[in-house]
């Protein structure tokens, strides 16, 4: 009876804590969703006519898809912010392994390793991280999410990449119906020097209706922004595969314009294009379609020169 | 012609020399001392009835001429055990009487009494039955001493008297008969005192038998002297108690003349003398167990003698605004004279009449309100300096009269900036909560009362990075042992100011092993009701 009491006393005396200061440095190397998410101006486009702006609606939907995919990707990495590392080494932190609640056949671990800037000794540290799975009954650790981050200033200033290898994830025998159309998700981002740029590339699986989706987001320090969307998919009825490109850009005050084009495949030879412009209140000022009559005042559209160039 | 006479004289002298008992002692004494704290259902347990019986037993064996084999101490026995012990002693007395010895049988009881019966646990022994047995006992002198509530029932039917000094002449000890002393009248409670750790009546009876009742100064304390003394002191001691004054009673049925000697101070070959030059007043003599073994009332210019057992005693004399306390060592086989010059003034809080066992009402706890600053001597890179406010309570007397048990709670916080390589300056909010237990020794003075001791605390610290999302809150908690020093400055009434310093150890064991140390300086206000 005495020994356990003494042991408890020693444990209490030794202190209980969660995060060390150095742990925080490793955590800060992980991408934070608030840094990378698409932030659209608060007001949406309003139709000259009672119909809402379709391009703006498209942009908004694309932004939501972009953020949703980004957040899902970062969700697993976000979990390590809730638990202190299991193992601490001078330049390495490991969380886990834990049993995967979604599939008890697997264990999960997250590893963050740090090395000084190899290419440029004057640069900041480089952090490489990975979320790995392995079978409980034996197997090697397979990374399903990998990333790296190069610090260019303070810990929140740098360039990073994140890859979610959906094929490798399925290859482990994991059931993931919501991911059946996906093969890879890649994110590249830059938080410094400004502007913030985030590039999301989704590669479709053989059963997907698209080959590739790309979302790119740019945020300037003054609040101006732009979003570019590209998809290679069969958007026009017919045997061909078209390329869909959309670019939206806006000033800090909300004034903006957007262009959508469909080319190749079964699209008209000259392609199909659609333009919209809106004012600071989000009211449409100009609409032009390659197959129709322009509506509104083209002079009211902000020049592309005054807008972010787009990611 | 002178030779036969001289041989006869020598023979008589030899007989006297060989057979002479101690001075004045021609009686074979038998005594039963019974004490029972448990009075059975419907009664509240007493605290000192057993202790009273022990005192009387030890005293009368040492000074009362009762041989150890003729004394029986019965603690927590029931009525059957009591009567069995009584009968056994009565048989021994009968045997001694048959051999031609004068005999005396004393029965002492301390405990509950209810409805005219002694309450020995769940069993009952009617006082009338006890009295009848006592009177029928085969001893020349039979003495009953009953220290219990409403014990005066035992003497009421005989017209018990309260007033002391039943006039028995000194002289040849040839009294025969029965005497019953009770601690209170038939409708009064007999009271215990936490202060003296015993019942009032037995305490004063013992003090008297130790010598303070020897008004004649002949070194012997007789029954009448002891009763007169116990009566007066018991009435005085209980006059202001919540239960009201307590009046001992006596009943005697003695034939012949001569008082009964209960204690002979010469039997105890060591004694404490309070010289005539010592100031008058009431002296308490306390043994090393904190028990008051004697209470001696000494008049100015009057000398008193107390036949204490050898050992160390603390002496206390209470004045209006302070105590005079000191220590004496009663040497075996000799007389120790109390030296007033070796007593020193002390505040009432230093009353030596305290010790292990049940105490009277302890002084109430003190309350403190403090404010201070905590800083890390080692580990300032990990934890910031923090202002703290706290509340505390101090319990006096838990470990002794000069010791305090402190329980404290404090909290604090600040806004700081964390500088960690690779993170850049990070603003954060820091909060800390601490609880602790201290054991402090307090040296009470008139103006300043320094203290020192040890403390064990538990501290919980939090750091929150509100300006940088994605960084979790840091928590750290640990036990932290330390030392405390300080002093109080007495203001007025129960208010004091306190200045305190702490030095603590803290083990940091998150990503590296470090031994840290922090200090705290605090000011506070103390209120002692």
PDB file of C-alpha atoms in Angstrom, chain A residues 37-306:
ATOM      1  CA  UNK A  37      -9.121  29.207 -46.645  1.00  0.00           C
ATOM      2  CA  UNK A  38     -10.777  31.165 -49.387  1.00  0.00           C
ATOM      3  CA  UNK A  39     -12.306  34.367 -48.120  1.00  0.00           C
ATOM      4  CA  UNK A  40     -14.770  35.958 -50.485  1.00  0.00           C
ATOM      5  CA  UNK A  41     -16.107  39.475 -50.110  1.00  0.00           C
ATOM      6  CA  UNK A  42     -19.139  39.508 -47.851  1.00  0.00           C
ATOM      7  CA  UNK A  43     -21.670  40.565 -50.473  1.00  0.00           C
ATOM      8  CA  UNK A  44     -22.592  38.444 -53.457  1.00  0.00           C
ATOM      9  CA  UNK A  45     -23.572  39.547 -56.903  1.00  0.00           C
ATOM     10  CA  UNK A  46     -27.086  40.667 -57.476  1.00  0.00           C
ATOM     11  CA  UNK A  47     -28.770  40.304 -60.778  1.00  0.00           C
ATOM     12  CA  UNK A  48     -29.658  43.145 -63.007  1.00  0.00           C
ATOM     13  CA  UNK A  49     -32.604  41.029 -63.583  1.00  0.00           C
ATOM     14  CA  UNK A  50     -34.268  39.094 -60.766  1.00  0.00           C
ATOM     15  CA  UNK A  51     -31.965  36.123 -61.456  1.00  0.00           C
ATOM     16  CA  UNK A  52     -28.830  35.840 -59.314  1.00  0.00           C
ATOM     17  CA  UNK A  53     -25.384  36.102 -60.854  1.00  0.00           C
ATOM     18  CA  UNK A  54     -24.512  32.664 -62.039  1.00  0.00           C
ATOM     19  CA  UNK A  55     -20.823  33.300 -62.194  1.00  0.00           C
ATOM     20  CA  UNK A  56     -20.785  34.672 -58.720  1.00  0.00           C
ATOM     21  CA  UNK A  57     -22.815  31.708 -57.570  1.00  0.00           C
ATOM     22  CA  UNK A  58     -20.332  29.467 -59.324  1.00  0.00           C
ATOM     23  CA  UNK A  59     -17.455  31.293 -57.648  1.00  0.00           C
ATOM     24  CA  UNK A  60     -19.067  31.003 -54.272  1.00  0.00           C
ATOM     25  CA  UNK A  61     -19.767  27.291 -54.757  1.00  0.00           C
ATOM     26  CA  UNK A  62     -16.236  26.744 -55.940  1.00  0.00           C
ATOM     27  CA  UNK A  63     -14.955  28.543 -52.860  1.00  0.00           C
ATOM     28  CA  UNK A  64     -17.023  26.320 -50.629  1.00  0.00           C
ATOM     29  CA  UNK A  65     -15.790  23.192 -52.337  1.00  0.00           C
ATOM     30  CA  UNK A  66     -12.268  24.480 -52.089  1.00  0.00           C
ATOM     31  CA  UNK A  67     -12.559  25.170 -48.358  1.00  0.00           C
ATOM     32  CA  UNK A  68     -14.412  21.920 -47.707  1.00  0.00           C
ATOM     33  CA  UNK A  69     -11.765  19.839 -49.404  1.00  0.00           C
ATOM     34  CA  UNK A  70      -9.006  21.801 -47.715  1.00  0.00           C
ATOM     35  CA  UNK A  71     -10.542  21.433 -44.292  1.00  0.00           C
ATOM     36  CA  UNK A  72     -11.111  17.722 -44.713  1.00  0.00           C
ATOM     37  CA  UNK A  73      -7.497  17.343 -45.689  1.00  0.00           C
ATOM     38  CA  UNK A  74      -6.272  19.370 -42.753  1.00  0.00           C
ATOM     39  CA  UNK A  75      -8.645  17.777 -40.267  1.00  0.00           C
ATOM     40  CA  UNK A  76      -6.383  14.869 -39.469  1.00  0.00           C
ATOM     41  CA  UNK A  77      -3.460  17.181 -38.963  1.00  0.00           C
ATOM     42  CA  UNK A  78      -5.615  19.443 -36.815  1.00  0.00           C
ATOM     43  CA  UNK A  79      -6.174  16.603 -34.373  1.00  0.00           C
ATOM     44  CA  UNK A  80      -2.594  16.693 -33.200  1.00  0.00           C
ATOM     45  CA  UNK A  81      -3.235  20.173 -31.854  1.00  0.00           C
ATOM     46  CA  UNK A  82      -5.479  18.621 -29.213  1.00  0.00           C
ATOM     47  CA  UNK A  83      -2.918  16.195 -27.812  1.00  0.00           C
ATOM     48  CA  UNK A  84       0.667  16.677 -26.731  1.00  0.00           C
ATOM     49  CA  UNK A  85       3.222  14.569 -28.574  1.00  0.00           C
ATOM     50  CA  UNK A  86       3.781  11.043 -27.526  1.00  0.00           C
ATOM     51  CA  UNK A  87       7.482  11.104 -28.251  1.00  0.00           C
ATOM     52  CA  UNK A  88       9.822  14.050 -28.132  1.00  0.00           C
ATOM     53  CA  UNK A  89      13.222  14.214 -29.766  1.00  0.00           C
ATOM     54  CA  UNK A  90      15.302  17.324 -30.355  1.00  0.00           C
ATOM     55  CA  UNK A  91      14.200  17.670 -33.992  1.00  0.00           C
ATOM     56  CA  UNK A  92      11.258  15.342 -34.125  1.00  0.00           C
ATOM     57  CA  UNK A  93       7.846  14.912 -32.592  1.00  0.00           C
ATOM     58  CA  UNK A  94       5.614  11.870 -32.908  1.00  0.00           C
ATOM     59  CA  UNK A  95       1.929  11.604 -32.061  1.00  0.00           C
ATOM     60  CA  UNK A  96       0.694   8.071 -31.573  1.00  0.00           C
ATOM     61  CA  UNK A  97       0.436   5.439 -32.686  1.00  0.00           C
ATOM     62  CA  UNK A  98      -3.244   5.168 -31.865  1.00  0.00           C
ATOM     63  CA  UNK A  99      -5.846   2.700 -32.950  1.00  0.00           C
ATOM     64  CA  UNK A 100      -7.946   4.157 -35.750  1.00  0.00           C
ATOM     65  CA  UNK A 101     -11.502   4.425 -34.442  1.00  0.00           C
ATOM     66  CA  UNK A 102     -12.863   4.445 -37.989  1.00  0.00           C
ATOM     67  CA  UNK A 103     -11.157   1.148 -38.755  1.00  0.00           C
ATOM     68  CA  UNK A 104      -9.772  -0.820 -35.831  1.00  0.00           C
ATOM     69  CA  UNK A 105      -7.536  -2.812 -38.135  1.00  0.00           C
ATOM     70  CA  UNK A 106      -5.235   0.173 -38.423  1.00  0.00           C
ATOM     71  CA  UNK A 107      -3.034   2.371 -36.332  1.00  0.00           C
ATOM     72  CA  UNK A 108      -2.349   6.026 -37.001  1.00  0.00           C
ATOM     73  CA  UNK A 109       0.598   8.211 -36.206  1.00  0.00           C
ATOM     74  CA  UNK A 110       1.677  11.697 -37.135  1.00  0.00           C
ATOM     75  CA  UNK A 111       5.348  12.593 -37.385  1.00  0.00           C
ATOM     76  CA  UNK A 112       6.894  16.032 -37.705  1.00  0.00           C
ATOM     77  CA  UNK A 113      10.624  16.257 -38.339  1.00  0.00           C
ATOM     78  CA  UNK A 114      12.711  19.367 -38.546  1.00  0.00           C
ATOM     79  CA  UNK A 115      15.937  20.072 -40.315  1.00  0.00           C
ATOM     80  CA  UNK A 116      17.762  23.288 -40.906  1.00  0.00           C
ATOM     81  CA  UNK A 117      17.515  24.766 -44.396  1.00  0.00           C
ATOM     82  CA  UNK A 118      19.603  22.325 -46.367  1.00  0.00           C
ATOM     83  CA  UNK A 119      19.722  24.197 -49.611  1.00  0.00           C
ATOM     84  CA  UNK A 120      20.307  27.568 -48.083  1.00  0.00           C
ATOM     85  CA  UNK A 121      21.870  27.575 -44.649  1.00  0.00           C
ATOM     86  CA  UNK A 122      20.660  31.129 -44.197  1.00  0.00           C
ATOM     87  CA  UNK A 123      17.059  30.075 -44.684  1.00  0.00           C
ATOM     88  CA  UNK A 124      14.831  28.950 -41.870  1.00  0.00           C
ATOM     89  CA  UNK A 125      14.097  25.443 -40.828  1.00  0.00           C
ATOM     90  CA  UNK A 126      12.316  22.947 -43.030  1.00  0.00           C
ATOM     91  CA  UNK A 127       9.589  20.828 -41.467  1.00  0.00           C
ATOM     92  CA  UNK A 128       8.462  17.573 -43.018  1.00  0.00           C
ATOM     93  CA  UNK A 129       5.352  15.925 -41.657  1.00  0.00           C
ATOM     94  CA  UNK A 130       3.279  12.889 -42.418  1.00  0.00           C
ATOM     95  CA  UNK A 131       0.164  11.114 -41.241  1.00  0.00           C
ATOM     96  CA  UNK A 132       0.787   7.407 -41.541  1.00  0.00           C
ATOM     97  CA  UNK A 133      -1.258   4.257 -41.299  1.00  0.00           C
ATOM     98  CA  UNK A 134      -0.315   0.662 -40.766  1.00  0.00           C
ATOM     99  CA  UNK A 135      -2.164  -2.531 -40.126  1.00  0.00           C
ATOM    100  CA  UNK A 136      -2.311  -3.625 -36.504  1.00  0.00           C
ATOM    101  CA  UNK A 137      -1.483  -7.192 -37.442  1.00  0.00           C
ATOM    102  CA  UNK A 138       1.779  -6.174 -39.013  1.00  0.00           C
ATOM    103  CA  UNK A 139       2.878  -3.940 -41.804  1.00  0.00           C
ATOM    104  CA  UNK A 140       4.906  -0.930 -42.537  1.00  0.00           C
ATOM    105  CA  UNK A 141       3.934   2.632 -41.974  1.00  0.00           C
ATOM    106  CA  UNK A 142       2.344   4.046 -45.129  1.00  0.00           C
ATOM    107  CA  UNK A 143       2.085   7.806 -45.421  1.00  0.00           C
ATOM    108  CA  UNK A 144      -1.341   8.918 -46.638  1.00  0.00           C
ATOM    109  CA  UNK A 145      -0.845  12.595 -45.947  1.00  0.00           C
ATOM    110  CA  UNK A 146       2.568  14.126 -46.459  1.00  0.00           C
ATOM    111  CA  UNK A 147       3.700  17.661 -46.314  1.00  0.00           C
ATOM    112  CA  UNK A 148       6.580  20.002 -45.939  1.00  0.00           C
ATOM    113  CA  UNK A 149       6.969  23.558 -44.879  1.00  0.00           C
ATOM    114  CA  UNK A 150       9.939  25.873 -45.366  1.00  0.00           C
ATOM    115  CA  UNK A 151      10.136  28.805 -43.018  1.00  0.00           C
ATOM    116  CA  UNK A 152      11.019  32.078 -44.703  1.00  0.00           C
ATOM    117  CA  UNK A 153      10.443  34.382 -41.790  1.00  0.00           C
ATOM    118  CA  UNK A 154       8.792  33.604 -38.496  1.00  0.00           C
ATOM    119  CA  UNK A 155       7.182  30.223 -38.172  1.00  0.00           C
ATOM    120  CA  UNK A 156       4.009  31.434 -39.843  1.00  0.00           C
ATOM    121  CA  UNK A 157       5.818  32.754 -42.859  1.00  0.00           C
ATOM    122  CA  UNK A 158       6.884  30.245 -45.438  1.00  0.00           C
ATOM    123  CA  UNK A 159       6.077  27.934 -48.306  1.00  0.00           C
ATOM    124  CA  UNK A 160       4.439  24.567 -47.946  1.00  0.00           C
ATOM    125  CA  UNK A 161       3.006  21.558 -49.706  1.00  0.00           C
ATOM    126  CA  UNK A 162       0.498  18.938 -48.608  1.00  0.00           C
ATOM    127  CA  UNK A 163      -0.394  15.749 -50.443  1.00  0.00           C
ATOM    128  CA  UNK A 164      -3.214  13.377 -49.669  1.00  0.00           C
ATOM    129  CA  UNK A 165      -2.523  10.153 -51.555  1.00  0.00           C
ATOM    130  CA  UNK A 166      -6.032   8.730 -51.888  1.00  0.00           C
ATOM    131  CA  UNK A 167      -4.808   5.824 -54.004  1.00  0.00           C
ATOM    132  CA  UNK A 168      -2.388   4.795 -51.269  1.00  0.00           C
ATOM    133  CA  UNK A 169      -5.152   5.163 -48.716  1.00  0.00           C
ATOM    134  CA  UNK A 170      -7.432   2.856 -50.719  1.00  0.00           C
ATOM    135  CA  UNK A 171      -4.527   0.561 -51.368  1.00  0.00           C
ATOM    136  CA  UNK A 172      -4.378  -0.253 -47.683  1.00  0.00           C
ATOM    137  CA  UNK A 173      -7.860  -1.720 -47.980  1.00  0.00           C
ATOM    138  CA  UNK A 174      -9.641   1.195 -46.444  1.00  0.00           C
ATOM    139  CA  UNK A 175     -13.256   1.708 -47.434  1.00  0.00           C
ATOM    140  CA  UNK A 176     -13.854   5.347 -48.345  1.00  0.00           C
ATOM    141  CA  UNK A 177     -16.924   5.742 -50.584  1.00  0.00           C
ATOM    142  CA  UNK A 178     -16.753   9.529 -50.323  1.00  0.00           C
ATOM    143  CA  UNK A 179     -13.308   9.418 -51.922  1.00  0.00           C
ATOM    144  CA  UNK A 180     -14.101   6.995 -54.711  1.00  0.00           C
ATOM    145  CA  UNK A 181     -13.802   9.677 -57.403  1.00  0.00           C
ATOM    146  CA  UNK A 182     -10.470  10.968 -56.103  1.00  0.00           C
ATOM    147  CA  UNK A 183      -6.927   9.837 -56.727  1.00  0.00           C
ATOM    148  CA  UNK A 184      -4.825  12.618 -55.208  1.00  0.00           C
ATOM    149  CA  UNK A 185      -5.305  15.943 -53.523  1.00  0.00           C
ATOM    150  CA  UNK A 186      -2.379  18.335 -53.622  1.00  0.00           C
ATOM    151  CA  UNK A 187      -2.122  21.698 -51.941  1.00  0.00           C
ATOM    152  CA  UNK A 188       0.651  24.194 -52.388  1.00  0.00           C
ATOM    153  CA  UNK A 189       0.644  27.382 -50.379  1.00  0.00           C
ATOM    154  CA  UNK A 190       2.684  30.412 -49.642  1.00  0.00           C
ATOM    155  CA  UNK A 191       2.078  32.621 -46.651  1.00  0.00           C
ATOM    156  CA  UNK A 192       5.070  34.871 -47.093  1.00  0.00           C
ATOM    157  CA  UNK A 193       6.090  36.985 -48.857  1.00  0.00           C
ATOM    158  CA  UNK A 194       2.578  38.320 -49.622  1.00  0.00           C
ATOM    159  CA  UNK A 195       0.149  37.731 -51.238  1.00  0.00           C
ATOM    160  CA  UNK A 196      -1.076  34.491 -49.701  1.00  0.00           C
ATOM    161  CA  UNK A 197      -1.467  31.958 -52.479  1.00  0.00           C
ATOM    162  CA  UNK A 198      -3.089  28.558 -52.149  1.00  0.00           C
ATOM    163  CA  UNK A 199      -3.253  26.107 -55.016  1.00  0.00           C
ATOM    164  CA  UNK A 200      -5.450  23.015 -54.715  1.00  0.00           C
ATOM    165  CA  UNK A 201      -5.265  20.261 -57.312  1.00  0.00           C
ATOM    166  CA  UNK A 202      -7.619  17.296 -57.313  1.00  0.00           C
ATOM    167  CA  UNK A 203      -6.834  14.372 -59.592  1.00  0.00           C
ATOM    168  CA  UNK A 204      -9.809  12.226 -60.449  1.00  0.00           C
ATOM    169  CA  UNK A 205      -9.876   8.475 -60.196  1.00  0.00           C
ATOM    170  CA  UNK A 206     -10.726   6.324 -63.205  1.00  0.00           C
ATOM    171  CA  UNK A 207     -14.389   6.367 -62.161  1.00  0.00           C
ATOM    172  CA  UNK A 208     -14.546  10.126 -61.825  1.00  0.00           C
ATOM    173  CA  UNK A 209     -16.320  12.316 -64.318  1.00  0.00           C
ATOM    174  CA  UNK A 210     -13.343  14.614 -64.386  1.00  0.00           C
ATOM    175  CA  UNK A 211      -9.651  14.221 -64.941  1.00  0.00           C
ATOM    176  CA  UNK A 212      -8.499  17.110 -62.856  1.00  0.00           C
ATOM    177  CA  UNK A 213      -9.883  19.975 -60.813  1.00  0.00           C
ATOM    178  CA  UNK A 214      -7.786  22.920 -59.784  1.00  0.00           C
ATOM    179  CA  UNK A 215      -8.694  25.647 -57.398  1.00  0.00           C
ATOM    180  CA  UNK A 216      -6.359  28.482 -56.760  1.00  0.00           C
ATOM    181  CA  UNK A 217      -6.872  31.320 -54.322  1.00  0.00           C
ATOM    182  CA  UNK A 218      -4.968  34.536 -53.811  1.00  0.00           C
ATOM    183  CA  UNK A 219      -5.327  37.060 -51.014  1.00  0.00           C
ATOM    184  CA  UNK A 220      -3.517  40.356 -51.098  1.00  0.00           C
ATOM    185  CA  UNK A 221      -2.595  42.176 -47.903  1.00  0.00           C
ATOM    186  CA  UNK A 222      -5.135  44.920 -48.676  1.00  0.00           C
ATOM    187  CA  UNK A 223      -8.009  42.451 -48.911  1.00  0.00           C
ATOM    188  CA  UNK A 224      -8.147  42.159 -52.660  1.00  0.00           C
ATOM    189  CA  UNK A 225      -8.447  38.614 -53.885  1.00  0.00           C
ATOM    190  CA  UNK A 226      -8.836  36.277 -56.760  1.00  0.00           C
ATOM    191  CA  UNK A 227      -9.909  32.733 -57.394  1.00  0.00           C
ATOM    192  CA  UNK A 228      -9.139  30.596 -60.388  1.00  0.00           C
ATOM    193  CA  UNK A 229     -10.877  27.353 -61.153  1.00  0.00           C
ATOM    194  CA  UNK A 230      -9.974  24.835 -63.835  1.00  0.00           C
ATOM    195  CA  UNK A 231     -11.623  21.551 -64.619  1.00  0.00           C
ATOM    196  CA  UNK A 232     -11.042  19.031 -67.311  1.00  0.00           C
ATOM    197  CA  UNK A 233     -14.339  17.298 -67.696  1.00  0.00           C
ATOM    198  CA  UNK A 234     -17.185  16.530 -70.036  1.00  0.00           C
ATOM    199  CA  UNK A 235     -19.256  19.642 -69.439  1.00  0.00           C
ATOM    200  CA  UNK A 236     -20.779  19.881 -72.935  1.00  0.00           C
ATOM    201  CA  UNK A 237     -22.880  16.979 -74.182  1.00  0.00           C
ATOM    202  CA  UNK A 238     -20.898  14.981 -76.665  1.00  0.00           C
ATOM    203  CA  UNK A 239     -17.978  12.631 -76.824  1.00  0.00           C
ATOM    204  CA  UNK A 240     -15.329  15.250 -76.190  1.00  0.00           C
ATOM    205  CA  UNK A 241     -13.706  16.427 -72.923  1.00  0.00           C
ATOM    206  CA  UNK A 242     -13.784  20.157 -72.403  1.00  0.00           C
ATOM    207  CA  UNK A 243     -11.672  22.487 -70.357  1.00  0.00           C
ATOM    208  CA  UNK A 244     -13.581  24.768 -68.001  1.00  0.00           C
ATOM    209  CA  UNK A 245     -11.742  27.787 -66.687  1.00  0.00           C
ATOM    210  CA  UNK A 246     -13.087  30.477 -64.375  1.00  0.00           C
ATOM    211  CA  UNK A 247     -11.328  33.491 -62.958  1.00  0.00           C
ATOM    212  CA  UNK A 248     -12.894  35.809 -60.407  1.00  0.00           C
ATOM    213  CA  UNK A 249     -11.127  38.801 -58.973  1.00  0.00           C
ATOM    214  CA  UNK A 250     -12.211  41.546 -56.609  1.00  0.00           C
ATOM    215  CA  UNK A 251     -10.913  44.736 -55.106  1.00  0.00           C
ATOM    216  CA  UNK A 252     -10.840  45.379 -51.362  1.00  0.00           C
ATOM    217  CA  UNK A 253     -14.092  47.317 -51.675  1.00  0.00           C
ATOM    218  CA  UNK A 254     -15.818  44.347 -53.288  1.00  0.00           C
ATOM    219  CA  UNK A 255     -15.852  45.590 -56.876  1.00  0.00           C
ATOM    220  CA  UNK A 256     -14.982  42.753 -59.138  1.00  0.00           C
ATOM    221  CA  UNK A 257     -15.303  40.849 -62.339  1.00  0.00           C
ATOM    222  CA  UNK A 258     -15.263  37.287 -63.478  1.00  0.00           C
ATOM    223  CA  UNK A 259     -14.754  35.347 -66.667  1.00  0.00           C
ATOM    224  CA  UNK A 260     -15.711  31.779 -67.411  1.00  0.00           C
ATOM    225  CA  UNK A 261     -14.681  29.945 -70.549  1.00  0.00           C
ATOM    226  CA  UNK A 262     -15.236  26.479 -71.956  1.00  0.00           C
ATOM    227  CA  UNK A 263     -12.915  25.289 -74.682  1.00  0.00           C
ATOM    228  CA  UNK A 264     -12.066  22.151 -76.509  1.00  0.00           C
ATOM    229  CA  UNK A 265     -14.073  18.990 -76.733  1.00  0.00           C
ATOM    230  CA  UNK A 266     -17.608  19.629 -77.861  1.00  0.00           C
ATOM    231  CA  UNK A 267     -17.456  23.369 -77.173  1.00  0.00           C
ATOM    232  CA  UNK A 268     -17.742  25.749 -80.104  1.00  0.00           C
ATOM    233  CA  UNK A 269     -14.554  26.112 -82.016  1.00  0.00           C
ATOM    234  CA  UNK A 270     -14.086  29.613 -80.691  1.00  0.00           C
ATOM    235  CA  UNK A 271     -15.011  28.487 -77.262  1.00  0.00           C
ATOM    236  CA  UNK A 272     -17.767  29.814 -75.039  1.00  0.00           C
ATOM    237  CA  UNK A 273     -17.180  32.685 -72.734  1.00  0.00           C
ATOM    238  CA  UNK A 274     -19.139  34.494 -70.047  1.00  0.00           C
ATOM    239  CA  UNK A 275     -18.262  37.736 -68.286  1.00  0.00           C
ATOM    240  CA  UNK A 276     -19.793  39.491 -65.323  1.00  0.00           C
ATOM    241  CA  UNK A 277     -18.884  42.599 -63.411  1.00  0.00           C
ATOM    242  CA  UNK A 278     -20.294  43.898 -60.129  1.00  0.00           C
ATOM    243  CA  UNK A 279     -20.062  47.016 -57.991  1.00  0.00           C
ATOM    244  CA  UNK A 280     -19.039  47.372 -54.336  1.00  0.00           C
ATOM    245  CA  UNK A 281     -22.552  46.424 -53.288  1.00  0.00           C
ATOM    246  CA  UNK A 282     -22.384  43.308 -55.339  1.00  0.00           C
ATOM    247  CA  UNK A 283     -24.912  44.540 -57.873  1.00  0.00           C
ATOM    248  CA  UNK A 284     -24.261  43.347 -61.416  1.00  0.00           C
ATOM    249  CA  UNK A 285     -23.086  46.146 -63.655  1.00  0.00           C
ATOM    250  CA  UNK A 286     -22.280  44.242 -66.787  1.00  0.00           C
ATOM    251  CA  UNK A 287     -22.966  40.803 -68.270  1.00  0.00           C
ATOM    252  CA  UNK A 288     -21.650  39.521 -71.581  1.00  0.00           C
ATOM    253  CA  UNK A 289     -21.926  36.058 -73.103  1.00  0.00           C
ATOM    254  CA  UNK A 290     -20.227  34.951 -76.241  1.00  0.00           C
ATOM    255  CA  UNK A 291     -23.507  33.700 -77.579  1.00  0.00           C
ATOM    256  CA  UNK A 292     -25.668  36.639 -76.538  1.00  0.00           C
ATOM    257  CA  UNK A 293     -26.064  40.380 -76.314  1.00  0.00           C
ATOM    258  CA  UNK A 294     -24.092  42.179 -73.611  1.00  0.00           C
ATOM    259  CA  UNK A 295     -26.148  43.781 -70.894  1.00  0.00           C
ATOM    260  CA  UNK A 296     -25.094  46.646 -68.719  1.00  0.00           C
ATOM    261  CA  UNK A 297     -22.215  49.102 -68.788  1.00  0.00           C
ATOM    262  CA  UNK A 298     -18.906  47.586 -69.821  1.00  0.00           C
ATOM    263  CA  UNK A 299     -17.183  50.737 -68.645  1.00  0.00           C
ATOM    264  CA  UNK A 300     -18.297  49.936 -65.135  1.00  0.00           C
ATOM    265  CA  UNK A 301     -16.158  46.806 -65.087  1.00  0.00           C
ATOM    266  CA  UNK A 302     -12.894  47.194 -63.189  1.00  0.00           C
ATOM    267  CA  UNK A 303      -9.874  46.778 -65.355  1.00  0.00           C
ATOM    268  CA  UNK A 304      -7.935  43.571 -64.960  1.00  0.00           C
ATOM    269  CA  UNK A 305      -4.938  45.753 -64.397  1.00  0.00           C
ATOM    270  CA  UNK A 306      -6.422  46.918 -61.142  1.00  0.00           C
TER     271      UNK A 306
END
